[in-house]
Amino acid sequence: MSKKVKTKINIWVAIGAAILIVLLLVWLTVAFLAGDTDVAAFIAPSF
């Protein structure tokens, strides 16, 4: 691949990572405001 194509791919990877980080922060903020921060609530008991 040429250097120009690799640079385009790297830019899109960076944009995608930034969007995922923003979505994660929004999700955690909504969960915190809703009082639903107990992650273990979604894990089935193993007994």
Tab-separated table of C-alpha atoms in Angstrom:
chain	number	residue	atom	x	y	z
A	1	MET	CA	0.000	0.000	0.000
A	2	SER	CA	1.123	3.496	-0.646
A	3	LYS	CA	1.863	5.913	2.154
A	4	LYS	CA	-1.208	8.014	1.266
A	5	VAL	CA	-3.568	5.035	1.643
A	6	LYS	CA	-2.029	4.062	4.994
A	7	THR	CA	-2.456	7.631	6.243
A	8	LYS	CA	-6.134	7.613	5.224
A	9	ILE	CA	-6.686	4.330	7.050
A	10	ASN	CA	-4.939	5.624	10.177
A	11	ILE	CA	-7.126	8.748	10.175
A	12	TRP	CA	-10.297	6.651	9.978
A	13	VAL	CA	-9.069	4.342	12.759
A	14	ALA	CA	-8.404	7.384	14.957
A	15	ILE	CA	-11.856	8.821	14.193
A	16	GLY	CA	-13.512	5.477	14.974
A	17	ALA	CA	-11.616	5.129	18.246
A	18	ALA	CA	-12.594	8.663	19.279
A	19	ILE	CA	-16.272	7.951	18.535
A	20	LEU	CA	-16.152	4.744	20.572
A	21	ILE	CA	-14.564	6.558	23.522
A	22	VAL	CA	-17.240	9.271	23.394
A	23	LEU	CA	-20.014	6.648	23.260
A	24	LEU	CA	-18.476	4.819	26.224
A	25	LEU	CA	-18.336	8.032	28.252
A	26	VAL	CA	-21.970	8.842	27.384
A	27	TRP	CA	-23.053	5.312	28.303
A	28	LEU	CA	-21.231	5.430	31.650
A	29	THR	CA	-22.619	8.898	32.407
A	30	VAL	CA	-26.190	7.774	31.725
A	31	ALA	CA	-25.670	4.655	33.848
A	32	PHE	CA	-24.222	6.743	36.678
A	33	LEU	CA	-27.092	9.247	36.572
A	34	ALA	CA	-29.629	6.400	36.512
A	35	GLY	CA	-27.934	4.795	39.509
A	36	ASP	CA	-27.231	1.623	37.539
A	37	THR	CA	-23.505	1.319	38.155
A	38	ASP	CA	-23.486	-2.222	39.582
A	39	VAL	CA	-21.798	-4.212	36.827
A	40	ALA	CA	-22.242	-7.483	38.730
A	41	ALA	CA	-26.025	-7.154	38.390
A	42	PHE	CA	-25.775	-8.455	34.811
A	43	ILE	CA	-23.568	-11.454	35.668
A	44	ALA	CA	-25.510	-14.664	36.260
A	45	PRO	CA	-24.708	-16.461	39.514
A	46	SER	CA	-22.528	-19.542	39.046
A	47	PHE	CA	-23.786	-21.825	41.799
